[in-house]
mmCIF file of C-alpha atoms in Angstrom:
data_model
loop_
_atom_site.group_PDB
_atom_site.id
_atom_site.type_symbol
_atom_site.label_atom_id
_atom_site.label_comp_id
_atom_site.label_asym_id
_atom_site.label_seq_id
_atom_site.Cartn_x
_atom_site.Cartn_y
_atom_site.Cartn_z
ATOM 1 C CA MET W 1 61.349 232.060 137.065
ATOM 2 C CA ILE W 2 64.477 231.038 135.141
ATOM 3 C CA TYR W 3 65.395 232.458 131.765
ATOM 4 C CA ARG W 4 67.956 230.725 129.601
ATOM 5 C CA ASN W 5 69.874 232.146 126.695
ATOM 6 C CA PHE W 6 71.519 229.794 124.196
ATOM 7 C CA SER W 7 73.910 231.376 121.749
ATOM 8 C CA ALA W 8 76.028 228.875 119.850
ATOM 9 C CA PRO W 9 79.609 230.046 119.458
ATOM 10 C CA SER W 10 80.836 230.516 115.911
ATOM 11 C CA ARG W 11 83.704 228.055 116.515
ATOM 12 C CA GLY W 12 85.363 225.947 119.182
ATOM 13 C CA PHE W 13 82.435 224.078 120.700
ATOM 14 C CA THR W 14 81.399 220.460 121.161
ATOM 15 C CA GLN W 15 77.924 219.001 121.452
ATOM 16 C CA PHE W 16 77.121 216.379 124.079
ATOM 17 C CA SER W 17 74.007 214.358 124.705
ATOM 18 C CA HIS W 18 71.839 215.231 127.670
ATOM 19 C CA GLU W 19 72.160 211.616 128.803
ATOM 20 C CA LEU W 20 75.913 212.070 129.182
ATOM 21 C CA ILE W 21 75.740 215.422 130.931
ATOM 22 C CA ARG W 22 72.974 214.253 133.294
ATOM 23 C CA HIS W 23 74.230 210.690 133.775
ATOM 24 C CA PRO W 24 72.963 209.579 137.205
ATOM 25 C CA ARG W 25 76.057 207.534 138.127
ATOM 26 C CA LEU W 26 78.779 209.936 136.970
ATOM 27 C CA SER W 27 80.135 212.595 139.297
ATOM 28 C CA SER W 28 80.707 216.119 138.055
ATOM 29 C CA HIS W 29 84.437 215.319 137.876
ATOM 30 C CA ALA W 30 83.753 212.282 135.681
ATOM 31 C CA VAL W 31 81.547 214.312 133.338
ATOM 32 C CA ARG W 32 84.139 217.109 133.189
ATOM 33 C CA LEU W 33 86.950 214.646 132.489
ATOM 34 C CA LEU W 34 84.967 212.919 129.756
ATOM 35 C CA THR W 35 83.727 216.088 128.077
ATOM 36 C CA TRP W 36 87.221 217.615 128.184
ATOM 37 C CA GLN W 37 88.688 214.497 126.556
ATOM 38 C CA LEU W 38 85.979 214.385 123.898
ATOM 39 C CA SER W 39 86.520 218.048 123.056
ATOM 40 C CA LEU W 40 90.191 217.493 122.170
ATOM 41 C CA PRO W 41 91.173 217.406 118.490
ATOM 42 C CA GLU W 42 90.799 213.986 116.873
ATOM 43 C CA ASN W 43 94.558 213.394 116.668
ATOM 44 C CA ALA W 44 95.234 214.388 120.299
ATOM 45 C CA ARG W 45 96.957 211.739 122.399
ATOM 46 C CA GLU W 46 96.462 213.289 125.823
ATOM 47 C CA THR W 47 96.073 210.757 128.619
ATOM 48 C CA LEU W 48 93.208 210.902 131.092
ATOM 49 C CA SER W 49 95.621 211.742 133.894
ATOM 50 C CA ARG W 50 97.021 214.705 131.936
ATOM 51 C CA THR W 51 93.501 215.912 131.157
ATOM 52 C CA ALA W 52 92.598 215.678 134.841
ATOM 53 C CA GLU W 53 95.672 217.700 135.727
ATOM 54 C CA ARG W 54 94.799 220.401 133.181
ATOM 55 C CA ALA W 55 91.159 220.411 134.337
ATOM 56 C CA GLY W 56 92.140 220.858 137.984
ATOM 57 C CA ILE W 57 90.855 217.443 139.065
ATOM 58 C CA GLY W 58 92.994 216.183 141.954
ATOM 59 C CA GLY W 59 94.303 212.682 142.609
ATOM 60 C CA ASP W 60 91.476 211.096 144.612
ATOM 61 C CA ALA W 61 88.755 212.783 142.540
ATOM 62 C CA PHE W 62 90.515 211.659 139.340
ATOM 63 C CA THR W 63 90.752 208.065 140.549
ATOM 64 C CA LYS W 64 87.048 208.015 141.442
ATOM 65 C CA ALA W 65 86.038 209.692 138.151
ATOM 66 C CA LYS W 66 88.108 207.267 136.090
ATOM 67 C CA ARG W 67 86.610 204.270 137.926
ATOM 68 C CA GLN W 68 83.109 205.602 137.202
ATOM 69 C CA LEU W 69 83.894 206.124 133.518
ATOM 70 C CA ILE W 70 85.302 202.606 133.246
ATOM 71 C CA ALA W 71 82.343 201.086 135.108
ATOM 72 C CA GLU W 72 79.880 202.832 132.785
ATOM 73 C CA GLY W 73 81.778 201.840 129.614
ATOM 74 C CA PHE W 74 82.928 205.301 128.523
ATOM 75 C CA VAL W 75 86.603 204.419 129.109
ATOM 76 C CA HIS W 76 88.455 201.193 128.371
ATOM 77 C CA GLU W 77 92.135 200.482 128.995
ATOM 78 C CA ARG W 78 94.655 197.803 128.232
ATOM 79 C CA ARG W 79 98.360 197.381 128.884
ATOM 80 C CA VAL W 80 100.472 196.190 125.979
ATOM 81 C CA GLN W 81 104.141 195.541 125.510
ATOM 82 C CA VAL W 82 105.689 197.505 122.652
ATOM 83 C CA VAL W 83 108.931 197.196 120.723
ATOM 84 C CA GLY W 84 111.869 197.239 123.094
ATOM 85 C CA GLY W 85 109.917 195.507 125.876
ATOM 86 C CA ARG W 86 108.378 198.682 127.288
ATOM 87 C CA TRP W 87 104.783 198.518 128.566
ATOM 88 C CA VAL W 88 102.231 201.200 127.679
ATOM 89 C CA THR W 89 98.607 201.768 128.622
ATOM 90 C CA GLN W 90 96.213 202.287 125.731
ATOM 91 C CA GLN W 91 92.933 204.063 126.433
ATOM 92 C CA ILE W 92 89.682 204.360 124.521
ATOM 93 C CA VAL W 93 87.428 207.278 125.435
ATOM 94 C CA SER W 94 83.949 207.170 123.903
ATOM 95 C CA ASN W 95 80.917 209.450 123.891
ATOM 96 C CA VAL W 96 78.692 206.363 124.207
ATOM 97 C CA PRO W 97 79.203 203.379 126.491
ATOM 98 C CA LEU W 98 81.055 200.510 124.820
ATOM 99 C CA SER W 99 80.939 196.886 125.900
ATOM 100 C CA CYS W 100 84.207 195.084 126.568
ATOM 101 C CA GLU W 101 83.703 193.223 123.272
ATOM 102 C CA GLN W 102 83.243 196.465 121.327
ATOM 103 C CA ALA W 103 86.346 197.934 122.937
ATOM 104 C CA ALA W 104 88.365 194.800 122.115
ATOM 105 C CA LYS W 105 87.320 195.104 118.453
ATOM 106 C CA PHE W 106 88.359 198.756 118.446
ATOM 107 C CA PHE W 107 91.743 197.899 119.945
ATOM 108 C CA ALA W 108 92.178 195.120 117.355
ATOM 109 C CA ARG W 109 91.378 197.543 114.508
ATOM 110 C CA SER W 110 93.931 200.015 115.823
ATOM 111 C CA GLY W 111 96.587 197.491 114.811
ATOM 112 C CA LYS W 112 98.634 197.913 117.924
#
């Protein structure tokens, strides 16, 4: 028999849907990467690769996790050229899958 105890912390917690946590096509690394990203403060600009590094997710596992998150629509990326000719990668991380069209609208609204 299993007993479970749920005590919500008074601060510093994030809620996630069961569908995300139990997603059948996401590895544990992908779920950890996504939940870590979604738990960051709203104004945080931490890249997925930096999050993976902080979460202890190595190179190959990170690459596989990121591919899964992109394939399932939780992550979208685009490369854009900014002032001065430098190229940057912009990333959207979402708690629900977004279509490519939805992501494009989000990028367009960001004004960058």
